[in-house]
PDB file of C-alpha atoms in Angstrom:
ATOM      1  CA  UNK A   1       0.000   0.000   0.000  1.00 46.00           C
ATOM      2  CA  UNK A   2       2.715   2.488   0.993  1.00 46.00           C
ATOM      3  CA  UNK A   3       4.825   1.501  -1.989  1.00 46.00           C
ATOM      4  CA  UNK A   4       2.024   2.200  -4.489  1.00 46.00           C
ATOM      5  CA  UNK A   5       1.317   5.619  -2.943  1.00 46.00           C
ATOM      6  CA  UNK A   6       4.994   6.620  -3.121  1.00 43.00           C
ATOM      7  CA  UNK A   7       5.207   5.686  -6.812  1.00 47.00           C
ATOM      8  CA  UNK A   8       2.074   7.673  -7.500  1.00 47.00           C
ATOM      9  CA  UNK A   9       3.489  10.806  -5.805  1.00 50.00           C
ATOM     10  CA  UNK A  10       6.759  10.424  -7.618  1.00 47.00           C
ATOM     11  CA  UNK A  11       5.017  10.139 -11.023  1.00 53.00           C
ATOM     12  CA  UNK A  12       3.147  13.357 -10.179  1.00 53.00           C
ATOM     13  CA  UNK A  13       6.328  15.218  -9.515  1.00 48.00           C
ATOM     14  CA  UNK A  14       7.853  13.977 -12.766  1.00 54.00           C
ATOM     15  CA  UNK A  15       4.773  15.080 -14.669  1.00 52.00           C
ATOM     16  CA  UNK A  16       4.854  18.584 -13.207  1.00 51.00           C
ATOM     17  CA  UNK A  17       8.568  18.922 -13.844  1.00 51.00           C
ATOM     18  CA  UNK A  18       8.146  17.806 -17.439  1.00 54.00           C
ATOM     19  CA  UNK A  19       5.343  20.271 -17.934  1.00 55.00           C
ATOM     20  CA  UNK A  20       7.428  23.130 -16.559  1.00 50.00           C
ATOM     21  CA  UNK A  21      10.371  22.163 -18.733  1.00 52.00           C
ATOM     22  CA  UNK A  22       8.165  22.380 -21.805  1.00 54.00           C
ATOM     23  CA  UNK A  23       7.728  26.095 -21.196  1.00 51.00           C
ATOM     24  CA  UNK A  24      10.757  27.441 -22.965  1.00 52.00           C
ATOM     25  CA  UNK A  25      10.149  30.929 -21.646  1.00 58.00           C
ATOM     26  CA  UNK A  26      10.892  29.871 -18.060  1.00 61.00           C
ATOM     27  CA  UNK A  27      14.607  29.854 -17.134  1.00 64.00           C
ATOM     28  CA  UNK A  28      16.018  26.423 -16.399  1.00 63.00           C
ATOM     29  CA  UNK A  29      17.241  27.521 -12.920  1.00 62.00           C
ATOM     30  CA  UNK A  30      13.703  28.422 -11.911  1.00 59.00           C
ATOM     31  CA  UNK A  31      12.465  25.069 -13.101  1.00 55.00           C
ATOM     32  CA  UNK A  32      15.097  23.290 -11.027  1.00 66.00           C
ATOM     33  CA  UNK A  33      14.144  25.235  -7.879  1.00 63.00           C
ATOM     34  CA  UNK A  34      10.463  24.463  -8.327  1.00 59.00           C
ATOM     35  CA  UNK A  35      11.210  20.790  -8.838  1.00 58.00           C
ATOM     36  CA  UNK A  36      13.353  20.726  -5.699  1.00 65.00           C
ATOM     37  CA  UNK A  37      10.535  22.209  -3.638  1.00 60.00           C
ATOM     38  CA  UNK A  38       8.115  19.662  -5.028  1.00 64.00           C
ATOM     39  CA  UNK A  39      10.479  16.808  -4.237  1.00 58.00           C
ATOM     40  CA  UNK A  40      10.822  17.967  -0.636  1.00 68.00           C
ATOM     41  CA  UNK A  41       7.062  18.297  -0.324  1.00 63.00           C
ATOM     42  CA  UNK A  42       6.611  14.813  -1.751  1.00 62.00           C
ATOM     43  CA  UNK A  43       9.090  13.343   0.721  1.00 64.00           C
ATOM     44  CA  UNK A  44       7.270  14.986   3.614  1.00 65.00           C
ATOM     45  CA  UNK A  45       4.007  13.480   2.442  1.00 54.00           C
ATOM     46  CA  UNK A  46       5.588  10.055   2.176  1.00 52.00           C
ATOM     47  CA  UNK A  47       7.185  10.376   5.619  1.00 55.00           C
ATOM     48  CA  UNK A  48       3.892  11.374   7.171  1.00 56.00           C
ATOM     49  CA  UNK A  49       2.247   8.286   5.754  1.00 57.00           C
ATOM     50  CA  UNK A  50       4.884   6.151   7.443  1.00 52.00           C
ATOM     51  CA  UNK A  51       4.242   7.920  10.766  1.00 53.00           C
ATOM     52  CA  UNK A  52       7.427  10.056  10.807  1.00 52.00           C
ATOM     53  CA  UNK A  53       7.112  13.791  10.336  1.00 49.00           C
ATOM     54  CA  UNK A  54      10.458  15.451   9.724  1.00 50.00           C
ATOM     55  CA  UNK A  55      11.246  18.452  11.899  1.00 50.00           C
ATOM     56  CA  UNK A  56      11.950  21.758  10.257  1.00 48.00           C
ATOM     57  CA  UNK A  57      14.623  23.767  12.007  1.00 47.00           C
ATOM     58  CA  UNK A  58      13.513  27.147  13.240  1.00 48.00           C
ATOM     59  CA  UNK A  59      15.332  30.026  14.866  1.00 47.00           C
ATOM     60  CA  UNK A  60      14.160  28.728  18.243  1.00 51.00           C
ATOM     61  CA  UNK A  61      16.117  25.542  17.624  1.00 46.00           C
ATOM     62  CA  UNK A  62      19.420  27.379  17.664  1.00 42.00           C
ATOM     63  CA  UNK A  63      19.484  28.192  21.342  1.00 50.00           C
ATOM     64  CA  UNK A  64      22.595  29.715  22.799  1.00 51.00           C
ATOM     65  CA  UNK A  65      24.818  27.023  24.230  1.00 47.00           C
ATOM     66  CA  UNK A  66      25.920  27.826  27.744  1.00 52.00           C
ATOM     67  CA  UNK A  67      29.669  28.138  27.882  1.00 49.00           C
ATOM     68  CA  UNK A  68      31.466  25.542  29.928  1.00 52.00           C
ATOM     69  CA  UNK A  69      34.184  26.893  32.248  1.00 52.00           C
ATOM     70  CA  UNK A  70      37.603  26.063  30.907  1.00 49.00           C
ATOM     71  CA  UNK A  71      36.451  25.705  27.267  1.00 51.00           C
ATOM     72  CA  UNK A  72      36.948  28.076  24.337  1.00 50.00           C
ATOM     73  CA  UNK A  73      39.630  30.025  26.161  1.00 49.00           C
ATOM     74  CA  UNK A  74      37.587  30.750  29.264  1.00 50.00           C
ATOM     75  CA  UNK A  75      40.369  31.560  31.723  1.00 51.00           C
ATOM     76  CA  UNK A  76      38.078  31.362  34.741  1.00 54.00           C
ATOM     77  CA  UNK A  77      37.728  27.634  34.264  1.00 59.00           C
ATOM     78  CA  UNK A  78      41.474  27.237  34.723  1.00 74.00           C
ATOM     79  CA  UNK A  79      41.523  29.053  38.071  1.00 85.00           C
ATOM     80  CA  UNK A  80      43.463  27.116  40.695  1.00 93.00           C
ATOM     81  CA  UNK A  81      41.632  26.135  43.857  1.00 97.00           C
ATOM     82  CA  UNK A  82      43.276  26.103  47.286  1.00 98.00           C
ATOM     83  CA  UNK A  83      43.733  22.637  48.770  1.00 98.00           C
ATOM     84  CA  UNK A  84      43.431  23.358  52.483  1.00 98.00           C
ATOM     85  CA  UNK A  85      44.141  19.721  53.315  1.00 98.00           C
ATOM     86  CA  UNK A  86      47.807  20.561  52.628  1.00 98.00           C
ATOM     87  CA  UNK A  87      48.029  22.877  55.636  1.00 98.00           C
ATOM     88  CA  UNK A  88      49.989  21.547  58.629  1.00 97.00           C
ATOM     89  CA  UNK A  89      47.873  19.565  61.057  1.00 95.00           C
ATOM     90  CA  UNK A  90      49.206  21.647  63.939  1.00 95.00           C
ATOM     91  CA  UNK A  91      48.109  24.974  62.466  1.00 97.00           C
ATOM     92  CA  UNK A  92      45.803  26.781  64.871  1.00 96.00           C
ATOM     93  CA  UNK A  93      42.125  26.932  63.979  1.00 98.00           C
ATOM     94  CA  UNK A  94      41.974  30.732  63.858  1.00 98.00           C
ATOM     95  CA  UNK A  95      44.728  30.930  61.246  1.00 98.00           C
ATOM     96  CA  UNK A  96      43.159  28.158  59.186  1.00 98.00           C
ATOM     97  CA  UNK A  97      39.751  29.840  59.263  1.00 98.00           C
ATOM     98  CA  UNK A  98      41.246  33.174  58.235  1.00 98.00           C
ATOM     99  CA  UNK A  99      43.022  31.610  55.259  1.00 99.00           C
ATOM    100  CA  UNK A 100      39.876  29.759  54.194  1.00 98.00           C
ATOM    101  CA  UNK A 101      37.886  32.996  54.370  1.00 98.00           C
ATOM    102  CA  UNK A 102      40.306  34.516  51.841  1.00 98.00           C
ATOM    103  CA  UNK A 103      40.213  31.557  49.443  1.00 97.00           C
ATOM    104  CA  UNK A 104      39.150  33.761  46.521  1.00 97.00           C
ATOM    105  CA  UNK A 105      42.482  35.614  46.670  1.00 98.00           C
ATOM    106  CA  UNK A 106      44.936  33.971  44.216  1.00 98.00           C
ATOM    107  CA  UNK A 107      47.798  34.773  46.587  1.00 99.00           C
ATOM    108  CA  UNK A 108      46.152  32.722  49.328  1.00 99.00           C
ATOM    109  CA  UNK A 109      45.631  29.909  46.827  1.00 98.00           C
ATOM    110  CA  UNK A 110      49.325  30.010  45.935  1.00 98.00           C
ATOM    111  CA  UNK A 111      50.391  30.108  49.590  1.00 99.00           C
ATOM    112  CA  UNK A 112      48.224  27.138  50.554  1.00 99.00           C
ATOM    113  CA  UNK A 113      49.117  24.995  47.549  1.00 98.00           C
ATOM    114  CA  UNK A 114      52.841  25.707  47.992  1.00 98.00           C
ATOM    115  CA  UNK A 115      52.845  25.402  51.752  1.00 98.00           C
ATOM    116  CA  UNK A 116      55.579  22.752  51.692  1.00 97.00           C
ATOM    117  CA  UNK A 117      57.947  25.240  50.057  1.00 97.00           C
ATOM    118  CA  UNK A 118      57.253  27.691  52.885  1.00 97.00           C
ATOM    119  CA  UNK A 119      58.987  25.193  55.142  1.00 95.00           C
ATOM    120  CA  UNK A 120      62.418  25.717  53.595  1.00 94.00           C
ATOM    121  CA  UNK A 121      63.635  27.185  56.875  1.00 94.00           C
ATOM    122  CA  UNK A 122      61.757  24.802  59.158  1.00 95.00           C
ATOM    123  CA  UNK A 123      58.280  24.054  60.429  1.00 96.00           C
ATOM    124  CA  UNK A 124      58.345  26.913  62.939  1.00 95.00           C
ATOM    125  CA  UNK A 125      58.894  29.567  60.280  1.00 97.00           C
ATOM    126  CA  UNK A 126      56.438  27.847  57.953  1.00 98.00           C
ATOM    127  CA  UNK A 127      53.681  28.284  60.506  1.00 97.00           C
ATOM    128  CA  UNK A 128      54.776  31.842  61.281  1.00 97.00           C
ATOM    129  CA  UNK A 129      54.446  32.777  57.621  1.00 98.00           C
ATOM    130  CA  UNK A 130      51.004  31.206  57.407  1.00 99.00           C
ATOM    131  CA  UNK A 131      49.976  33.235  60.452  1.00 98.00           C
ATOM    132  CA  UNK A 132      51.450  36.366  58.874  1.00 99.00           C
ATOM    133  CA  UNK A 133      49.475  35.793  55.674  1.00 99.00           C
ATOM    134  CA  UNK A 134      46.298  35.254  57.675  1.00 99.00           C
ATOM    135  CA  UNK A 135      46.713  38.360  59.842  1.00 98.00           C
ATOM    136  CA  UNK A 136      48.346  40.976  57.627  1.00 98.00           C
ATOM    137  CA  UNK A 137      47.042  41.626  54.080  1.00 98.00           C
ATOM    138  CA  UNK A 138      50.072  43.788  53.307  1.00 99.00           C
ATOM    139  CA  UNK A 139      52.350  40.758  53.710  1.00 99.00           C
ATOM    140  CA  UNK A 140      50.510  38.506  51.248  1.00 99.00           C
ATOM    141  CA  UNK A 141      52.773  39.259  48.283  1.00 99.00           C
ATOM    142  CA  UNK A 142      55.848  38.486  50.364  1.00 99.00           C
ATOM    143  CA  UNK A 143      54.559  35.125  51.572  1.00 99.00           C
ATOM    144  CA  UNK A 144      53.131  34.128  48.176  1.00 99.00           C
ATOM    145  CA  UNK A 145      56.444  34.798  46.415  1.00 99.00           C
ATOM    146  CA  UNK A 146      58.605  33.208  49.115  1.00 99.00           C
ATOM    147  CA  UNK A 147      58.970  29.770  47.441  1.00 98.00           C
ATOM    148  CA  UNK A 148      60.441  31.349  44.302  1.00 98.00           C
ATOM    149  CA  UNK A 149      62.535  34.118  45.832  1.00 98.00           C
ATOM    150  CA  UNK A 150      64.131  32.727  48.990  1.00 98.00           C
ATOM    151  CA  UNK A 151      67.025  32.835  49.536  1.00 98.00           C
ATOM    152  CA  UNK A 152      68.022  36.070  47.806  1.00 98.00           C
ATOM    153  CA  UNK A 153      71.729  36.764  47.482  1.00 97.00           C
ATOM    154  CA  UNK A 154      71.313  40.397  48.462  1.00 97.00           C
ATOM    155  CA  UNK A 155      68.726  43.024  49.305  1.00 98.00           C
ATOM    156  CA  UNK A 156      67.729  46.053  47.272  1.00 97.00           C
ATOM    157  CA  UNK A 157      68.415  49.599  48.369  1.00 96.00           C
ATOM    158  CA  UNK A 158      65.763  51.749  49.998  1.00 97.00           C
ATOM    159  CA  UNK A 159      64.731  54.093  47.193  1.00 94.00           C
ATOM    160  CA  UNK A 160      62.272  56.394  48.973  1.00 96.00           C
ATOM    161  CA  UNK A 161      63.146  59.680  50.624  1.00 96.00           C
ATOM    162  CA  UNK A 162      63.017  60.270  54.374  1.00 98.00           C
ATOM    163  CA  UNK A 163      62.636  63.596  56.124  1.00 97.00           C
ATOM    164  CA  UNK A 164      64.939  63.891  59.100  1.00 98.00           C
ATOM    165  CA  UNK A 165      62.918  63.472  62.282  1.00 97.00           C
ATOM    166  CA  UNK A 166      60.263  61.322  60.588  1.00 98.00           C
ATOM    167  CA  UNK A 167      60.436  57.583  61.263  1.00 99.00           C
ATOM    168  CA  UNK A 168      59.823  55.588  58.067  1.00 99.00           C
ATOM    169  CA  UNK A 169      57.519  52.603  58.318  1.00 99.00           C
ATOM    170  CA  UNK A 170      59.783  49.752  57.225  1.00 99.00           C
ATOM    171  CA  UNK A 171      58.771  46.113  57.220  1.00 99.00           C
ATOM    172  CA  UNK A 172      61.203  43.257  57.609  1.00 99.00           C
ATOM    173  CA  UNK A 173      59.133  41.297  55.062  1.00 99.00           C
ATOM    174  CA  UNK A 174      59.425  44.017  52.440  1.00 99.00           C
ATOM    175  CA  UNK A 175      60.209  42.190  49.193  1.00 99.00           C
ATOM    176  CA  UNK A 176      63.228  44.411  48.620  1.00 99.00           C
ATOM    177  CA  UNK A 177      65.140  42.668  51.409  1.00 99.00           C
ATOM    178  CA  UNK A 178      62.838  40.159  53.134  1.00 99.00           C
ATOM    179  CA  UNK A 179      64.186  37.140  51.239  1.00 99.00           C
ATOM    180  CA  UNK A 180      67.796  37.667  52.323  1.00 99.00           C
ATOM    181  CA  UNK A 181      68.994  34.994  54.737  1.00 98.00           C
ATOM    182  CA  UNK A 182      69.507  36.144  58.317  1.00 99.00           C
ATOM    183  CA  UNK A 183      69.929  34.143  61.531  1.00 98.00           C
ATOM    184  CA  UNK A 184      69.392  30.896  59.619  1.00 97.00           C
ATOM    185  CA  UNK A 185      66.083  31.920  58.059  1.00 98.00           C
ATOM    186  CA  UNK A 186      64.589  34.723  55.979  1.00 99.00           C
ATOM    187  CA  UNK A 187      65.068  38.287  57.156  1.00 99.00           C
ATOM    188  CA  UNK A 188      61.313  38.633  56.731  1.00 99.00           C
ATOM    189  CA  UNK A 189      60.921  36.271  59.680  1.00 98.00           C
ATOM    190  CA  UNK A 190      63.981  37.065  61.794  1.00 98.00           C
ATOM    191  CA  UNK A 191      64.945  40.646  60.956  1.00 99.00           C
ATOM    192  CA  UNK A 192      62.923  42.747  63.403  1.00 99.00           C
ATOM    193  CA  UNK A 193      65.992  44.156  65.171  1.00 99.00           C
ATOM    194  CA  UNK A 194      68.016  45.256  62.111  1.00 99.00           C
ATOM    195  CA  UNK A 195      64.836  46.623  60.518  1.00 99.00           C
ATOM    196  CA  UNK A 196      64.081  48.633  63.656  1.00 99.00           C
ATOM    197  CA  UNK A 197      67.625  49.995  63.692  1.00 99.00           C
ATOM    198  CA  UNK A 198      67.322  50.951  60.028  1.00 99.00           C
ATOM    199  CA  UNK A 199      64.185  52.968  60.843  1.00 99.00           C
ATOM    200  CA  UNK A 200      65.948  54.748  63.708  1.00 99.00           C
ATOM    201  CA  UNK A 201      69.017  55.506  61.583  1.00 99.00           C
ATOM    202  CA  UNK A 202      66.967  56.975  58.733  1.00 99.00           C
ATOM    203  CA  UNK A 203      64.828  59.048  61.098  1.00 99.00           C
ATOM    204  CA  UNK A 204      67.739  60.590  63.000  1.00 99.00           C
ATOM    205  CA  UNK A 205      70.115  61.154  60.079  1.00 98.00           C
ATOM    206  CA  UNK A 206      67.766  61.638  57.134  1.00 98.00           C
ATOM    207  CA  UNK A 207      69.955  59.186  55.220  1.00 98.00           C
ATOM    208  CA  UNK A 208      68.640  56.075  53.465  1.00 98.00           C
ATOM    209  CA  UNK A 209      71.888  54.265  52.713  1.00 98.00           C
ATOM    210  CA  UNK A 210      71.423  51.639  55.452  1.00 99.00           C
ATOM    211  CA  UNK A 211      68.562  49.298  54.605  1.00 99.00           C
ATOM    212  CA  UNK A 212      67.415  46.469  56.884  1.00 99.00           C
ATOM    213  CA  UNK A 213      69.581  44.119  54.812  1.00 99.00           C
ATOM    214  CA  UNK A 214      72.609  46.347  55.458  1.00 99.00           C
ATOM    215  CA  UNK A 215      71.923  46.381  59.190  1.00 99.00           C
ATOM    216  CA  UNK A 216      71.496  42.607  59.157  1.00 99.00           C
ATOM    217  CA  UNK A 217      74.848  42.235  57.414  1.00 99.00           C
ATOM    218  CA  UNK A 218      76.451  44.441  60.073  1.00 99.00           C
ATOM    219  CA  UNK A 219      74.956  42.392  62.914  1.00 99.00           C
ATOM    220  CA  UNK A 220      76.119  39.171  61.261  1.00 99.00           C
ATOM    221  CA  UNK A 221      79.633  40.458  60.632  1.00 99.00           C
ATOM    222  CA  UNK A 222      80.018  41.611  64.238  1.00 99.00           C
ATOM    223  CA  UNK A 223      78.713  38.373  65.749  1.00 99.00           C
ATOM    224  CA  UNK A 224      75.325  39.538  67.030  1.00 99.00           C
ATOM    225  CA  UNK A 225      73.177  37.349  64.763  1.00 99.00           C
ATOM    226  CA  UNK A 226      72.489  33.881  66.163  1.00 98.00           C
ATOM    227  CA  UNK A 227      70.890  31.201  64.019  1.00 97.00           C
ATOM    228  CA  UNK A 228      67.580  30.048  65.424  1.00 94.00           C
ATOM    229  CA  UNK A 229      67.553  32.778  68.080  1.00 95.00           C
ATOM    230  CA  UNK A 230      67.764  36.166  66.401  1.00 98.00           C
ATOM    231  CA  UNK A 231      69.703  39.320  67.186  1.00 99.00           C
ATOM    232  CA  UNK A 232      71.505  39.922  70.461  1.00 98.00           C
ATOM    233  CA  UNK A 233      70.342  43.239  71.902  1.00 98.00           C
ATOM    234  CA  UNK A 234      73.878  44.456  72.623  1.00 98.00           C
ATOM    235  CA  UNK A 235      74.215  44.986  68.875  1.00 99.00           C
ATOM    236  CA  UNK A 236      72.156  48.146  69.261  1.00 99.00           C
ATOM    237  CA  UNK A 237      74.399  49.564  71.973  1.00 99.00           C
ATOM    238  CA  UNK A 238      77.780  48.529  70.642  1.00 99.00           C
ATOM    239  CA  UNK A 239      77.307  49.273  66.934  1.00 99.00           C
ATOM    240  CA  UNK A 240      75.349  52.523  67.218  1.00 99.00           C
ATOM    241  CA  UNK A 241      78.586  54.515  67.059  1.00 99.00           C
ATOM    242  CA  UNK A 242      79.422  52.995  63.666  1.00 99.00           C
ATOM    243  CA  UNK A 243      76.260  54.628  62.354  1.00 99.00           C
ATOM    244  CA  UNK A 244      76.855  58.062  63.863  1.00 99.00           C
ATOM    245  CA  UNK A 245      74.355  57.383  66.638  1.00 99.00           C
ATOM    246  CA  UNK A 246      74.434  57.081  70.411  1.00 99.00           C
ATOM    247  CA  UNK A 247      72.328  54.530  72.290  1.00 99.00           C
ATOM    248  CA  UNK A 248      71.220  54.614  75.917  1.00 99.00           C
ATOM    249  CA  UNK A 249      70.015  51.285  77.252  1.00 99.00           C
ATOM    250  CA  UNK A 250      67.438  51.525  80.055  1.00 99.00           C
ATOM    251  CA  UNK A 251      65.194  49.271  82.113  1.00 98.00           C
ATOM    252  CA  UNK A 252      61.600  49.232  80.901  1.00 99.00           C
ATOM    253  CA  UNK A 253      59.103  51.554  82.540  1.00 99.00           C
ATOM    254  CA  UNK A 254      56.238  53.595  81.185  1.00 99.00           C
ATOM    255  CA  UNK A 255      57.605  56.779  82.754  1.00 99.00           C
ATOM    256  CA  UNK A 256      61.064  56.340  81.245  1.00 99.00           C
ATOM    257  CA  UNK A 257      59.646  55.530  77.818  1.00 99.00           C
ATOM    258  CA  UNK A 258      57.480  58.649  77.816  1.00 99.00           C
ATOM    259  CA  UNK A 259      60.333  60.831  79.083  1.00 99.00           C
ATOM    260  CA  UNK A 260      62.741  59.740  76.348  1.00 99.00           C
ATOM    261  CA  UNK A 261      60.147  60.238  73.633  1.00 99.00           C
ATOM    262  CA  UNK A 262      59.270  63.722  74.906  1.00 99.00           C
ATOM    263  CA  UNK A 263      62.970  64.611  74.813  1.00 98.00           C
ATOM    264  CA  UNK A 264      63.239  63.758  71.117  1.00 98.00           C
ATOM    265  CA  UNK A 265      64.757  60.287  71.342  1.00 99.00           C
ATOM    266  CA  UNK A 266      63.629  57.418  69.157  1.00 99.00           C
ATOM    267  CA  UNK A 267      63.292  54.219  71.177  1.00 99.00           C
ATOM    268  CA  UNK A 268      63.681  50.586  70.170  1.00 99.00           C
ATOM    269  CA  UNK A 269      61.685  48.290  72.436  1.00 99.00           C
ATOM    270  CA  UNK A 270      62.604  44.641  72.971  1.00 99.00           C
ATOM    271  CA  UNK A 271      59.526  42.700  74.110  1.00 99.00           C
ATOM    272  CA  UNK A 272      58.798  39.133  75.140  1.00 98.00           C
ATOM    273  CA  UNK A 273      55.613  37.083  74.689  1.00 98.00           C
ATOM    274  CA  UNK A 274      52.415  39.098  74.769  1.00 98.00           C
ATOM    275  CA  UNK A 275      50.524  41.388  72.428  1.00 98.00           C
ATOM    276  CA  UNK A 276      53.364  41.693  69.926  1.00 98.00           C
ATOM    277  CA  UNK A 277      54.920  38.242  69.748  1.00 98.00           C
ATOM    278  CA  UNK A 278      54.854  34.730  71.143  1.00 96.00           C
ATOM    279  CA  UNK A 279      58.645  34.697  71.592  1.00 95.00           C
ATOM    280  CA  UNK A 280      60.843  37.800  71.285  1.00 97.00           C
ATOM    281  CA  UNK A 281      60.525  40.921  69.155  1.00 99.00           C
ATOM    282  CA  UNK A 282      61.877  44.432  68.512  1.00 99.00           C
ATOM    283  CA  UNK A 283      59.895  47.450  67.366  1.00 99.00           C
ATOM    284  CA  UNK A 284      60.211  51.244  67.347  1.00 99.00           C
ATOM    285  CA  UNK A 285      58.397  53.628  69.696  1.00 99.00           C
ATOM    286  CA  UNK A 286      58.340  56.860  67.691  1.00 99.00           C
ATOM    287  CA  UNK A 287      56.062  59.312  69.463  1.00 99.00           C
ATOM    288  CA  UNK A 288      53.194  60.136  71.794  1.00 99.00           C
ATOM    289  CA  UNK A 289      49.594  60.736  70.729  1.00 99.00           C
ATOM    290  CA  UNK A 290      47.444  63.545  72.137  1.00 98.00           C
ATOM    291  CA  UNK A 291      45.756  61.036  74.447  1.00 98.00           C
ATOM    292  CA  UNK A 292      49.089  59.893  75.878  1.00 98.00           C
ATOM    293  CA  UNK A 293      49.260  56.563  74.056  1.00 99.00           C
ATOM    294  CA  UNK A 294      52.433  55.485  72.305  1.00 99.00           C
ATOM    295  CA  UNK A 295      52.845  55.490  68.527  1.00 99.00           C
ATOM    296  CA  UNK A 296      54.906  52.594  67.220  1.00 99.00           C
ATOM    297  CA  UNK A 297      56.331  51.218  64.000  1.00 99.00           C
ATOM    298  CA  UNK A 298      56.200  47.441  64.230  1.00 99.00           C
ATOM    299  CA  UNK A 299      58.500  45.978  61.537  1.00 99.00           C
ATOM    300  CA  UNK A 300      56.514  42.743  61.463  1.00 99.00           C
ATOM    301  CA  UNK A 301      52.928  43.998  61.667  1.00 99.00           C
ATOM    302  CA  UNK A 302      51.154  46.759  59.771  1.00 99.00           C
ATOM    303  CA  UNK A 303      48.137  45.955  61.948  1.00 98.00           C
ATOM    304  CA  UNK A 304      50.021  46.835  65.146  1.00 99.00           C
ATOM    305  CA  UNK A 305      51.525  49.932  63.558  1.00 99.00           C
ATOM    306  CA  UNK A 306      48.203  51.634  62.859  1.00 98.00           C
ATOM    307  CA  UNK A 307      47.213  51.322  66.527  1.00 98.00           C
ATOM    308  CA  UNK A 308      48.448  53.350  69.470  1.00 99.00           C
ATOM    309  CA  UNK A 309      49.457  51.587  72.659  1.00 99.00           C
ATOM    310  CA  UNK A 310      49.284  52.176  76.375  1.00 99.00           C
ATOM    311  CA  UNK A 311      52.754  52.941  77.752  1.00 99.00           C
ATOM    312  CA  UNK A 312      52.254  50.609  80.712  1.00 99.00           C
ATOM    313  CA  UNK A 313      51.162  47.764  78.447  1.00 99.00           C
ATOM    314  CA  UNK A 314      54.361  48.148  76.445  1.00 99.00           C
ATOM    315  CA  UNK A 315      56.577  48.435  79.524  1.00 99.00           C
ATOM    316  CA  UNK A 316      55.032  45.392  81.177  1.00 99.00           C
ATOM    317  CA  UNK A 317      55.911  43.219  78.170  1.00 99.00           C
ATOM    318  CA  UNK A 318      59.384  44.655  77.626  1.00 99.00           C
ATOM    319  CA  UNK A 319      62.744  43.022  78.237  1.00 99.00           C
ATOM    320  CA  UNK A 320      64.845  46.119  77.520  1.00 99.00           C
ATOM    321  CA  UNK A 321      64.536  49.549  75.889  1.00 99.00           C
ATOM    322  CA  UNK A 322      67.106  51.453  73.807  1.00 99.00           C
ATOM    323  CA  UNK A 323      66.929  55.237  73.321  1.00 99.00           C
ATOM    324  CA  UNK A 324      68.763  56.738  70.322  1.00 99.00           C
ATOM    325  CA  UNK A 325      69.970  60.185  69.357  1.00 99.00           C
ATOM    326  CA  UNK A 326      72.548  61.530  66.954  1.00 98.00           C
ATOM    327  CA  UNK A 327      76.078  61.208  68.382  1.00 97.00           C
TER     328      UNK A 327
END
């Protein structure tokens, strides 16, 4: 039955085509187009008789294909994801949570995924750098680049200008010198004392020729840098003269600290465990605020630097204080 119907439709098409061809006035191309349309129509009729109606593509068929991340040059699909399972098991929960909260920062991703390389100088410093990255946004570039840049053979010069009497805010983890080795690790981790002395030197002399790396080299050469321990405080007293400075060492007290600052001295404070460190640390006390609190430049923490501190709180955590003036 279906076969006879198909032959009948086909004969009809041939008849129409032959009739059109007999009209010499009609261009052959037109005849061909008409025949093609008739053939398609005939096939649709045949298909419908067999129960299959061909679909005709419409504009709605060509829906926009949703792009798949990572395909067709989509850079976002190639974005690296932080694997927090790589973090040391002993890392404190607060630091871990802070890092996880910043997981959209590519520097955090790099730090976490290269955490093993942060341990070049030992597990202690590895954890300290993770804590630094978690607490201080300004240090993220330093920590993220550490695996590729430590150890550096030398530090760069300090290129900014300093007005005499103004204490520059230097950081031991500044990328210009923070990757230099000092006391068996990176100056960025161990260089609080030489960085503090560099700030004092620049403030009192107005010169910038002694960077933290230069001060670290001086401490090392003169035997005041101890691997795994840091800088011996006597470095500040004994080598001040080499820098054109004079240093007065004094026992910590709030009254003494305030008195020296009011008299124009710049003071380096050596503190033990407490608000500023869990071991030992040096920072600069540079002035007194209108409310009587102490202004500091902490070489390890931009967070601490923007605060002012109670003089008694500083004195109660201090091991020794060192007041400087020009010799």
